[in-house]
Amino acid sequence: MIVVTAPTGQIGRLTLERLLAADAAVRVIVRDPARLPAATRERVQVVQGTHGDPEVVNEAVAGADALFWLVPADPRSPSVEEAFVGFSRPASQAVKDQGVKRVVNVSALGRGTPVADRAGFVTASLAVDDLFASTGVSLRALAMPSFMENLLRQTELIRTEGLFTMPVSGSLKAPTCAVADIAAVAAGLLLDDTWTGVGEVPVLGPEDLSFDEMARIMSDELQRPIRFQPVSPAEVKDRMMEFGMSEPMAQAYVDMAVAKDAGLDNGVTRTPEGSTPTSFRQWCQDVLRPAVLG
């Protein structure tokens, strides 16, 4: 039995699809079961609620072999530690109490880098890895860079102004990955009952690119000029707070961006095992172009 959290989100949905395609026995934790496709609901066990709730997560992992863990960080949380570690603490206890053998956690790159302890969301993600590891469960932390799909938040800006922005340099080369590849790696680990111990699994995409290089690829694929414009962390923080994010969470986001600009995502040596197949150009063709051009 494999328990999947956040099954209606981008990563969870695709991971669940892969598990069901492999005829795995799956139990999901979901706030609103109606958000699951009807065909999916028929093939999974459903535990309704939030996976931050001790009663819900204990019910879900009872008798389970593996847990796919993804923190849906509350943007209004009073602290980034509470949003990640506090949210995950009931699950870590449930895993220990119920004898779950393996956990796959959606985490981040950066462990061992000089900025890992001041990287906001990433620092908190690494602390969640440590929390699960402390229970004695076998753990694989998916060590991820930024997702290509993050650009979809700027679809309207790309469409109307030929522009996308980030609070980082345009020239720094770094890995980036597609959500579909994350799901493929996650599902592979969840279906494999042979691994033990604690380790990280980098998910790096096939190449390192700068945002300036990404803008040129986007221009090619959208057949219109697209440029990247760096913005200040302070500007991003103010904008996020205008949209309702708490001050501590907005600060944690910009701390992550500043750390990425300082090389947070460049601390892992690329290997064939850590490189995933979807190129940024392919992602633009398959995902970005339909989103922007309709």
PDB file of C-alpha atoms in Angstrom:
ATOM      1  CA  MET A   1       0.000   0.000   0.000  1.00  0.00           C
ATOM      2  CA  ILE A   2       1.321   3.410  -1.043  1.00  0.00           C
ATOM      3  CA  VAL A   3      -0.095   6.587   0.529  1.00  0.00           C
ATOM      4  CA  VAL A   4      -0.096   9.701  -1.670  1.00  0.00           C
ATOM      5  CA  THR A   5      -0.498  13.202  -0.286  1.00  0.00           C
ATOM      6  CA  ALA A   6      -1.529  16.258  -2.333  1.00  0.00           C
ATOM      7  CA  PRO A   7      -3.021  14.015  -5.063  1.00  0.00           C
ATOM      8  CA  THR A   8      -4.798  16.891  -6.830  1.00  0.00           C
ATOM      9  CA  GLY A   9      -1.691  19.083  -7.132  1.00  0.00           C
ATOM     10  CA  GLN A  10       0.691  19.142 -10.071  1.00  0.00           C
ATOM     11  CA  ILE A  11       3.228  16.640  -8.761  1.00  0.00           C
ATOM     12  CA  GLY A  12       0.867  14.479  -6.740  1.00  0.00           C
ATOM     13  CA  ARG A  13      -1.628  14.076  -9.584  1.00  0.00           C
ATOM     14  CA  LEU A  14       1.002  12.897 -12.054  1.00  0.00           C
ATOM     15  CA  THR A  15       2.635  10.631  -9.488  1.00  0.00           C
ATOM     16  CA  LEU A  16      -0.740   9.071  -8.705  1.00  0.00           C
ATOM     17  CA  GLU A  17      -1.433   8.496 -12.396  1.00  0.00           C
ATOM     18  CA  ARG A  18       1.852   6.609 -12.746  1.00  0.00           C
ATOM     19  CA  LEU A  19       1.188   4.482  -9.688  1.00  0.00           C
ATOM     20  CA  LEU A  20      -2.264   3.522 -10.927  1.00  0.00           C
ATOM     21  CA  ALA A  21      -0.869   2.746 -14.377  1.00  0.00           C
ATOM     22  CA  ALA A  22       1.389   0.243 -12.610  1.00  0.00           C
ATOM     23  CA  ASP A  23      -1.647  -1.257 -10.798  1.00  0.00           C
ATOM     24  CA  ALA A  24      -0.304  -0.266  -7.387  1.00  0.00           C
ATOM     25  CA  ALA A  25      -2.534  -0.282  -4.324  1.00  0.00           C
ATOM     26  CA  VAL A  26      -2.927   3.387  -3.407  1.00  0.00           C
ATOM     27  CA  ARG A  27      -4.521   5.351  -0.600  1.00  0.00           C
ATOM     28  CA  VAL A  28      -4.803   9.129  -0.920  1.00  0.00           C
ATOM     29  CA  ILE A  29      -5.267  11.949   1.560  1.00  0.00           C
ATOM     30  CA  VAL A  30      -7.389  14.691   0.045  1.00  0.00           C
ATOM     31  CA  ARG A  31      -9.436  17.565   1.459  1.00  0.00           C
ATOM     32  CA  ASP A  32     -12.103  17.369  -1.249  1.00  0.00           C
ATOM     33  CA  PRO A  33     -12.504  13.944  -2.871  1.00  0.00           C
ATOM     34  CA  ALA A  34     -14.675  15.525  -5.583  1.00  0.00           C
ATOM     35  CA  ARG A  35     -11.511  17.082  -7.016  1.00  0.00           C
ATOM     36  CA  LEU A  36     -10.252  13.618  -7.937  1.00  0.00           C
ATOM     37  CA  PRO A  37     -11.368  12.318 -11.339  1.00  0.00           C
ATOM     38  CA  ALA A  38     -14.199   9.823 -10.982  1.00  0.00           C
ATOM     39  CA  ALA A  39     -12.118   7.046 -12.543  1.00  0.00           C
ATOM     40  CA  THR A  40      -9.378   7.697  -9.997  1.00  0.00           C
ATOM     41  CA  ARG A  41     -11.756   7.682  -7.023  1.00  0.00           C
ATOM     42  CA  GLU A  42     -12.905   4.227  -8.046  1.00  0.00           C
ATOM     43  CA  ARG A  43      -9.366   2.841  -7.905  1.00  0.00           C
ATOM     44  CA  VAL A  44      -7.977   4.335  -4.680  1.00  0.00           C
ATOM     45  CA  GLN A  45      -8.795   4.327  -0.999  1.00  0.00           C
ATOM     46  CA  VAL A  46      -9.673   7.856   0.115  1.00  0.00           C
ATOM     47  CA  VAL A  47      -8.965   9.400   3.492  1.00  0.00           C
ATOM     48  CA  GLN A  48     -10.578  12.825   3.618  1.00  0.00           C
ATOM     49  CA  GLY A  49      -8.852  15.711   5.357  1.00  0.00           C
ATOM     50  CA  THR A  50      -5.522  17.475   5.555  1.00  0.00           C
ATOM     51  CA  HIS A  51      -2.326  15.487   5.892  1.00  0.00           C
ATOM     52  CA  GLY A  52      -1.194  17.892   8.610  1.00  0.00           C
ATOM     53  CA  ASP A  53      -3.919  16.502  10.899  1.00  0.00           C
ATOM     54  CA  PRO A  54      -2.630  13.760  13.262  1.00  0.00           C
ATOM     55  CA  GLU A  55      -5.870  11.733  13.140  1.00  0.00           C
ATOM     56  CA  VAL A  56      -6.058  11.896   9.353  1.00  0.00           C
ATOM     57  CA  VAL A  57      -2.455  10.949   8.718  1.00  0.00           C
ATOM     58  CA  ASN A  58      -2.536   8.134  11.290  1.00  0.00           C
ATOM     59  CA  GLU A  59      -5.585   6.645   9.589  1.00  0.00           C
ATOM     60  CA  ALA A  60      -3.979   6.997   6.181  1.00  0.00           C
ATOM     61  CA  VAL A  61      -0.645   5.334   6.928  1.00  0.00           C
ATOM     62  CA  ALA A  62      -2.042   2.434   8.967  1.00  0.00           C
ATOM     63  CA  GLY A  63      -0.801  -0.730   7.256  1.00  0.00           C
ATOM     64  CA  ALA A  64       0.986   1.237   4.529  1.00  0.00           C
ATOM     65  CA  ASP A  65       4.401   0.359   3.143  1.00  0.00           C
ATOM     66  CA  ALA A  66       5.335   3.713   1.622  1.00  0.00           C
ATOM     67  CA  LEU A  67       4.373   7.376   1.876  1.00  0.00           C
ATOM     68  CA  PHE A  68       4.708  10.102  -0.737  1.00  0.00           C
ATOM     69  CA  TRP A  69       5.049  13.335   1.224  1.00  0.00           C
ATOM     70  CA  LEU A  70       4.559  16.824  -0.202  1.00  0.00           C
ATOM     71  CA  VAL A  71       4.130  19.893   1.998  1.00  0.00           C
ATOM     72  CA  PRO A  72       1.559  22.362   0.610  1.00  0.00           C
ATOM     73  CA  ALA A  73       3.192  25.274   2.419  1.00  0.00           C
ATOM     74  CA  ASP A  74       0.521  27.584   3.821  1.00  0.00           C
ATOM     75  CA  PRO A  75       1.284  31.071   2.437  1.00  0.00           C
ATOM     76  CA  ARG A  76      -0.313  32.630   5.527  1.00  0.00           C
ATOM     77  CA  SER A  77       1.670  30.615   8.042  1.00  0.00           C
ATOM     78  CA  PRO A  78       3.194  32.573  10.957  1.00  0.00           C
ATOM     79  CA  SER A  79       6.607  31.050  10.179  1.00  0.00           C
ATOM     80  CA  VAL A  80       8.297  28.974   7.516  1.00  0.00           C
ATOM     81  CA  GLU A  81       9.289  26.419  10.164  1.00  0.00           C
ATOM     82  CA  GLU A  82       5.649  25.945  11.138  1.00  0.00           C
ATOM     83  CA  ALA A  83       4.595  25.722   7.486  1.00  0.00           C
ATOM     84  CA  PHE A  84       7.016  22.879   6.751  1.00  0.00           C
ATOM     85  CA  VAL A  85       8.290  21.172   9.907  1.00  0.00           C
ATOM     86  CA  GLY A  86       5.245  21.855  12.061  1.00  0.00           C
ATOM     87  CA  PHE A  87       2.951  20.594   9.319  1.00  0.00           C
ATOM     88  CA  SER A  88       5.049  17.430   8.870  1.00  0.00           C
ATOM     89  CA  ARG A  89       5.524  16.538  12.531  1.00  0.00           C
ATOM     90  CA  PRO A  90       2.275  14.509  12.872  1.00  0.00           C
ATOM     91  CA  ALA A  91       3.220  12.458   9.814  1.00  0.00           C
ATOM     92  CA  SER A  92       6.719  11.783  11.113  1.00  0.00           C
ATOM     93  CA  GLN A  93       5.227  10.428  14.332  1.00  0.00           C
ATOM     94  CA  ALA A  94       2.628   8.396  12.440  1.00  0.00           C
ATOM     95  CA  VAL A  95       5.298   6.875  10.211  1.00  0.00           C
ATOM     96  CA  LYS A  96       7.204   5.776  13.301  1.00  0.00           C
ATOM     97  CA  ASP A  97       4.154   4.517  15.183  1.00  0.00           C
ATOM     98  CA  GLN A  98       2.628   2.643  12.232  1.00  0.00           C
ATOM     99  CA  GLY A  99       5.849   1.067  10.967  1.00  0.00           C
ATOM    100  CA  VAL A 100       5.872   2.632   7.487  1.00  0.00           C
ATOM    101  CA  LYS A 101       8.983   1.370   5.697  1.00  0.00           C
ATOM    102  CA  ARG A 102       9.746   4.079   3.131  1.00  0.00           C
ATOM    103  CA  VAL A 103       9.056   7.788   2.640  1.00  0.00           C
ATOM    104  CA  VAL A 104       9.636   9.792  -0.533  1.00  0.00           C
ATOM    105  CA  ASN A 105       9.690  13.507   0.283  1.00  0.00           C
ATOM    106  CA  VAL A 106       9.498  16.378  -2.196  1.00  0.00           C
ATOM    107  CA  SER A 107      12.471  18.427  -1.043  1.00  0.00           C
ATOM    108  CA  ALA A 108      15.094  20.710  -2.552  1.00  0.00           C
ATOM    109  CA  LEU A 109      18.689  21.085  -3.626  1.00  0.00           C
ATOM    110  CA  GLY A 110      21.135  22.919  -1.419  1.00  0.00           C
ATOM    111  CA  ARG A 111      22.217  20.609   1.405  1.00  0.00           C
ATOM    112  CA  GLY A 112      25.871  21.191   2.201  1.00  0.00           C
ATOM    113  CA  THR A 113      26.110  24.543   0.425  1.00  0.00           C
ATOM    114  CA  PRO A 114      27.254  27.652   2.335  1.00  0.00           C
ATOM    115  CA  VAL A 115      23.776  29.210   2.093  1.00  0.00           C
ATOM    116  CA  ALA A 116      21.713  26.151   3.063  1.00  0.00           C
ATOM    117  CA  ASP A 117      20.983  27.519   6.539  1.00  0.00           C
ATOM    118  CA  ARG A 118      19.498  30.792   5.278  1.00  0.00           C
ATOM    119  CA  ALA A 119      17.552  29.714   2.227  1.00  0.00           C
ATOM    120  CA  GLY A 120      13.978  30.156   3.438  1.00  0.00           C
ATOM    121  CA  PHE A 121      11.694  27.526   1.940  1.00  0.00           C
ATOM    122  CA  VAL A 122      14.679  25.321   1.091  1.00  0.00           C
ATOM    123  CA  THR A 123      16.103  25.406   4.615  1.00  0.00           C
ATOM    124  CA  ALA A 124      12.684  24.352   5.901  1.00  0.00           C
ATOM    125  CA  SER A 125      12.408  21.578   3.294  1.00  0.00           C
ATOM    126  CA  LEU A 126      15.771  20.159   4.351  1.00  0.00           C
ATOM    127  CA  ALA A 127      14.587  20.249   7.966  1.00  0.00           C
ATOM    128  CA  VAL A 128      11.590  18.100   6.958  1.00  0.00           C
ATOM    129  CA  ASP A 129      14.031  15.551   5.504  1.00  0.00           C
ATOM    130  CA  ASP A 130      15.899  15.532   8.824  1.00  0.00           C
ATOM    131  CA  LEU A 131      12.622  15.135  10.730  1.00  0.00           C
ATOM    132  CA  PHE A 132      11.647  12.006   8.797  1.00  0.00           C
ATOM    133  CA  ALA A 133      15.191  10.628   8.911  1.00  0.00           C
ATOM    134  CA  SER A 134      15.154  10.917  12.701  1.00  0.00           C
ATOM    135  CA  THR A 135      12.316   8.377  12.891  1.00  0.00           C
ATOM    136  CA  GLY A 136      14.446   5.572  11.444  1.00  0.00           C
ATOM    137  CA  VAL A 137      12.317   5.243   8.302  1.00  0.00           C
ATOM    138  CA  SER A 138      14.045   4.729   4.969  1.00  0.00           C
ATOM    139  CA  LEU A 139      13.911   8.068   3.142  1.00  0.00           C
ATOM    140  CA  ARG A 140      14.548   9.384  -0.321  1.00  0.00           C
ATOM    141  CA  ALA A 141      14.488  13.169  -0.523  1.00  0.00           C
ATOM    142  CA  LEU A 142      13.804  14.421  -4.035  1.00  0.00           C
ATOM    143  CA  ALA A 143      16.365  17.221  -4.277  1.00  0.00           C
ATOM    144  CA  MET A 144      14.868  19.653  -6.735  1.00  0.00           C
ATOM    145  CA  PRO A 145      15.821  22.965  -8.314  1.00  0.00           C
ATOM    146  CA  SER A 146      13.157  25.414  -9.470  1.00  0.00           C
ATOM    147  CA  PHE A 147      10.357  23.899 -11.550  1.00  0.00           C
ATOM    148  CA  MET A 148       9.791  24.903 -15.173  1.00  0.00           C
ATOM    149  CA  GLU A 149       6.086  25.083 -14.285  1.00  0.00           C
ATOM    150  CA  ASN A 150       6.773  28.063 -12.014  1.00  0.00           C
ATOM    151  CA  LEU A 151       6.828  30.167 -15.177  1.00  0.00           C
ATOM    152  CA  LEU A 152       3.133  29.456 -15.707  1.00  0.00           C
ATOM    153  CA  ARG A 153       2.400  31.920 -12.902  1.00  0.00           C
ATOM    154  CA  GLN A 154       3.596  34.605 -15.318  1.00  0.00           C
ATOM    155  CA  THR A 155       1.636  33.432 -18.347  1.00  0.00           C
ATOM    156  CA  GLU A 156      -0.286  36.710 -18.666  1.00  0.00           C
ATOM    157  CA  LEU A 157       2.880  38.810 -18.364  1.00  0.00           C
ATOM    158  CA  ILE A 158       4.593  36.699 -21.009  1.00  0.00           C
ATOM    159  CA  ARG A 159       1.558  36.933 -23.303  1.00  0.00           C
ATOM    160  CA  THR A 160       0.927  40.665 -22.989  1.00  0.00           C
ATOM    161  CA  GLU A 161       4.369  42.144 -22.383  1.00  0.00           C
ATOM    162  CA  GLY A 162       6.817  39.542 -23.655  1.00  0.00           C
ATOM    163  CA  LEU A 163       8.456  39.507 -20.257  1.00  0.00           C
ATOM    164  CA  PHE A 164       9.091  37.339 -17.229  1.00  0.00           C
ATOM    165  CA  THR A 165      10.758  38.305 -13.972  1.00  0.00           C
ATOM    166  CA  MET A 166      12.580  36.702 -11.057  1.00  0.00           C
ATOM    167  CA  PRO A 167      14.566  38.109  -8.112  1.00  0.00           C
ATOM    168  CA  VAL A 168      17.778  36.524  -9.431  1.00  0.00           C
ATOM    169  CA  SER A 169      20.481  37.234 -11.985  1.00  0.00           C
ATOM    170  CA  GLY A 170      19.762  36.560 -15.630  1.00  0.00           C
ATOM    171  CA  SER A 171      23.210  35.106 -16.315  1.00  0.00           C
ATOM    172  CA  LEU A 172      23.534  32.416 -13.637  1.00  0.00           C
ATOM    173  CA  LYS A 173      23.315  28.922 -15.095  1.00  0.00           C
ATOM    174  CA  ALA A 174      21.380  26.487 -12.910  1.00  0.00           C
ATOM    175  CA  PRO A 175      19.344  23.297 -13.265  1.00  0.00           C
ATOM    176  CA  THR A 176      15.597  23.376 -13.735  1.00  0.00           C
ATOM    177  CA  CYS A 177      13.170  20.474 -14.022  1.00  0.00           C
ATOM    178  CA  ALA A 178       9.729  19.613 -15.342  1.00  0.00           C
ATOM    179  CA  VAL A 179       6.980  18.426 -13.002  1.00  0.00           C
ATOM    180  CA  ALA A 180       6.328  15.372 -15.172  1.00  0.00           C
ATOM    181  CA  ASP A 181       9.900  14.216 -14.605  1.00  0.00           C
ATOM    182  CA  ILE A 182       9.584  14.724 -10.849  1.00  0.00           C
ATOM    183  CA  ALA A 183       6.501  12.507 -10.846  1.00  0.00           C
ATOM    184  CA  ALA A 184       8.299   9.839 -12.846  1.00  0.00           C
ATOM    185  CA  VAL A 185      11.177   9.706 -10.365  1.00  0.00           C
ATOM    186  CA  ALA A 186       8.815   9.735  -7.381  1.00  0.00           C
ATOM    187  CA  ALA A 187       6.653   6.935  -8.751  1.00  0.00           C
ATOM    188  CA  GLY A 188       9.707   4.838  -9.566  1.00  0.00           C
ATOM    189  CA  LEU A 189      10.934   5.094  -5.991  1.00  0.00           C
ATOM    190  CA  LEU A 190       7.500   4.386  -4.512  1.00  0.00           C
ATOM    191  CA  LEU A 191       7.106   1.262  -6.639  1.00  0.00           C
ATOM    192  CA  ASP A 192      10.577  -0.030  -5.712  1.00  0.00           C
ATOM    193  CA  ASP A 193      10.549  -1.859  -2.372  1.00  0.00           C
ATOM    194  CA  THR A 194      14.270  -2.705  -2.358  1.00  0.00           C
ATOM    195  CA  TRP A 195      15.896   0.531  -1.186  1.00  0.00           C
ATOM    196  CA  THR A 196      16.736   1.312   2.411  1.00  0.00           C
ATOM    197  CA  GLY A 197      18.540   3.995   4.401  1.00  0.00           C
ATOM    198  CA  VAL A 198      18.472   7.743   3.939  1.00  0.00           C
ATOM    199  CA  GLY A 199      19.541   9.542   0.785  1.00  0.00           C
ATOM    200  CA  GLU A 200      18.925  12.374  -1.658  1.00  0.00           C
ATOM    201  CA  VAL A 201      17.848  11.886  -5.271  1.00  0.00           C
ATOM    202  CA  PRO A 202      18.675  14.957  -7.406  1.00  0.00           C
ATOM    203  CA  VAL A 203      16.159  15.746 -10.159  1.00  0.00           C
ATOM    204  CA  LEU A 204      18.067  18.172 -12.374  1.00  0.00           C
ATOM    205  CA  GLY A 205      16.544  18.206 -15.835  1.00  0.00           C
ATOM    206  CA  PRO A 206      18.952  17.589 -18.737  1.00  0.00           C
ATOM    207  CA  GLU A 207      20.926  20.871 -18.675  1.00  0.00           C
ATOM    208  CA  ASP A 208      21.835  23.990 -16.741  1.00  0.00           C
ATOM    209  CA  LEU A 209      20.380  27.192 -18.193  1.00  0.00           C
ATOM    210  CA  SER A 210      20.367  30.862 -17.250  1.00  0.00           C
ATOM    211  CA  PHE A 211      17.182  32.891 -17.352  1.00  0.00           C
ATOM    212  CA  ASP A 212      18.609  34.862 -20.277  1.00  0.00           C
ATOM    213  CA  GLU A 213      19.084  31.589 -22.180  1.00  0.00           C
ATOM    214  CA  MET A 214      15.571  30.519 -21.242  1.00  0.00           C
ATOM    215  CA  ALA A 215      14.245  33.796 -22.640  1.00  0.00           C
ATOM    216  CA  ARG A 216      15.929  33.083 -25.978  1.00  0.00           C
ATOM    217  CA  ILE A 217      14.415  29.587 -26.103  1.00  0.00           C
ATOM    218  CA  MET A 218      11.004  30.984 -25.224  1.00  0.00           C
ATOM    219  CA  SER A 219      11.375  33.558 -28.001  1.00  0.00           C
ATOM    220  CA  ASP A 220      12.125  30.777 -30.494  1.00  0.00           C
ATOM    221  CA  GLU A 221       9.215  28.605 -29.424  1.00  0.00           C
ATOM    222  CA  LEU A 222       6.630  31.376 -29.031  1.00  0.00           C
ATOM    223  CA  GLN A 223       7.863  33.133 -32.180  1.00  0.00           C
ATOM    224  CA  ARG A 224       7.891  36.500 -30.471  1.00  0.00           C
ATOM    225  CA  PRO A 225      10.514  38.398 -28.462  1.00  0.00           C
ATOM    226  CA  ILE A 226      10.612  37.378 -24.801  1.00  0.00           C
ATOM    227  CA  ARG A 227      13.026  38.911 -22.333  1.00  0.00           C
ATOM    228  CA  PHE A 228      13.982  38.244 -18.759  1.00  0.00           C
ATOM    229  CA  GLN A 229      14.020  41.078 -16.252  1.00  0.00           C
ATOM    230  CA  PRO A 230      15.515  40.700 -12.776  1.00  0.00           C
ATOM    231  CA  VAL A 231      13.563  42.368  -9.980  1.00  0.00           C
ATOM    232  CA  SER A 232      14.633  43.187  -6.448  1.00  0.00           C
ATOM    233  CA  PRO A 233      13.829  40.785  -3.613  1.00  0.00           C
ATOM    234  CA  ALA A 234      12.152  43.660  -1.755  1.00  0.00           C
ATOM    235  CA  GLU A 235       9.800  44.250  -4.687  1.00  0.00           C
ATOM    236  CA  VAL A 236       8.866  40.571  -4.817  1.00  0.00           C
ATOM    237  CA  LYS A 237       8.275  40.457  -1.071  1.00  0.00           C
ATOM    238  CA  ASP A 238       5.963  43.475  -1.215  1.00  0.00           C
ATOM    239  CA  ARG A 239       4.028  41.972  -4.121  1.00  0.00           C
ATOM    240  CA  MET A 240       3.564  38.653  -2.333  1.00  0.00           C
ATOM    241  CA  MET A 241       2.306  40.356   0.785  1.00  0.00           C
ATOM    242  CA  GLU A 242      -0.157  42.339  -1.332  1.00  0.00           C
ATOM    243  CA  PHE A 243      -1.541  38.996  -2.523  1.00  0.00           C
ATOM    244  CA  GLY A 244      -2.037  37.821   1.068  1.00  0.00           C
ATOM    245  CA  MET A 245       1.185  36.030   1.957  1.00  0.00           C
ATOM    246  CA  SER A 246       2.311  36.521   5.542  1.00  0.00           C
ATOM    247  CA  GLU A 247       5.443  38.597   6.117  1.00  0.00           C
ATOM    248  CA  PRO A 248       7.490  35.616   7.401  1.00  0.00           C
ATOM    249  CA  MET A 249       6.520  33.457   4.417  1.00  0.00           C
ATOM    250  CA  ALA A 250       7.217  36.255   1.932  1.00  0.00           C
ATOM    251  CA  GLN A 251      10.613  36.777   3.557  1.00  0.00           C
ATOM    252  CA  ALA A 252      11.320  33.038   3.382  1.00  0.00           C
ATOM    253  CA  TYR A 253      10.527  33.064  -0.343  1.00  0.00           C
ATOM    254  CA  VAL A 254      12.920  35.922  -1.083  1.00  0.00           C
ATOM    255  CA  ASP A 255      15.561  34.335   1.163  1.00  0.00           C
ATOM    256  CA  MET A 256      15.317  31.266  -1.057  1.00  0.00           C
ATOM    257  CA  ALA A 257      15.688  33.392  -4.192  1.00  0.00           C
ATOM    258  CA  VAL A 258      18.732  35.198  -2.803  1.00  0.00           C
ATOM    259  CA  ALA A 259      20.285  31.845  -1.874  1.00  0.00           C
ATOM    260  CA  LYS A 260      19.623  30.459  -5.347  1.00  0.00           C
ATOM    261  CA  ASP A 261      21.358  33.519  -6.806  1.00  0.00           C
ATOM    262  CA  ALA A 262      24.313  32.671  -4.560  1.00  0.00           C
ATOM    263  CA  GLY A 263      24.570  29.138  -5.972  1.00  0.00           C
ATOM    264  CA  LEU A 264      22.178  27.120  -3.801  1.00  0.00           C
ATOM    265  CA  ASP A 265      21.135  24.902  -6.727  1.00  0.00           C
ATOM    266  CA  ASN A 266      24.667  24.422  -8.052  1.00  0.00           C
ATOM    267  CA  GLY A 267      26.068  22.315  -5.216  1.00  0.00           C
ATOM    268  CA  VAL A 268      25.344  18.912  -6.780  1.00  0.00           C
ATOM    269  CA  THR A 269      27.519  17.437  -9.517  1.00  0.00           C
ATOM    270  CA  ARG A 270      25.371  16.468 -12.481  1.00  0.00           C
ATOM    271  CA  THR A 271      25.327  12.749 -13.251  1.00  0.00           C
ATOM    272  CA  PRO A 272      23.339  10.698 -15.776  1.00  0.00           C
ATOM    273  CA  GLU A 273      21.295   9.290 -12.874  1.00  0.00           C
ATOM    274  CA  GLY A 274      20.336  12.769 -11.652  1.00  0.00           C
ATOM    275  CA  SER A 275      19.547  14.153 -15.107  1.00  0.00           C
ATOM    276  CA  THR A 276      15.922  13.879 -16.211  1.00  0.00           C
ATOM    277  CA  PRO A 277      14.802  13.928 -19.854  1.00  0.00           C
ATOM    278  CA  THR A 278      12.499  16.907 -20.422  1.00  0.00           C
ATOM    279  CA  SER A 279      14.465  19.830 -21.847  1.00  0.00           C
ATOM    280  CA  PHE A 280      13.301  23.389 -21.372  1.00  0.00           C
ATOM    281  CA  ARG A 281      12.736  23.681 -25.122  1.00  0.00           C
ATOM    282  CA  GLN A 282      10.543  20.575 -25.101  1.00  0.00           C
ATOM    283  CA  TRP A 283       8.641  21.899 -22.098  1.00  0.00           C
ATOM    284  CA  CYS A 284       8.030  25.184 -23.919  1.00  0.00           C
ATOM    285  CA  GLN A 285       6.626  23.278 -26.884  1.00  0.00           C
ATOM    286  CA  ASP A 286       4.418  20.991 -24.806  1.00  0.00           C
ATOM    287  CA  VAL A 287       3.325  23.234 -21.933  1.00  0.00           C
ATOM    288  CA  LEU A 288       4.233  26.904 -22.213  1.00  0.00           C
ATOM    289  CA  ARG A 289       3.238  27.506 -25.835  1.00  0.00           C
ATOM    290  CA  PRO A 290      -0.323  26.154 -25.401  1.00  0.00           C
ATOM    291  CA  ALA A 291      -0.688  28.151 -22.160  1.00  0.00           C
ATOM    292  CA  VAL A 292       0.455  31.410 -23.733  1.00  0.00           C
ATOM    293  CA  LEU A 293      -0.938  31.098 -27.238  1.00  0.00           C
ATOM    294  CA  GLY A 294      -4.050  29.044 -26.478  1.00  0.00           C
TER     295      GLY A 294
END
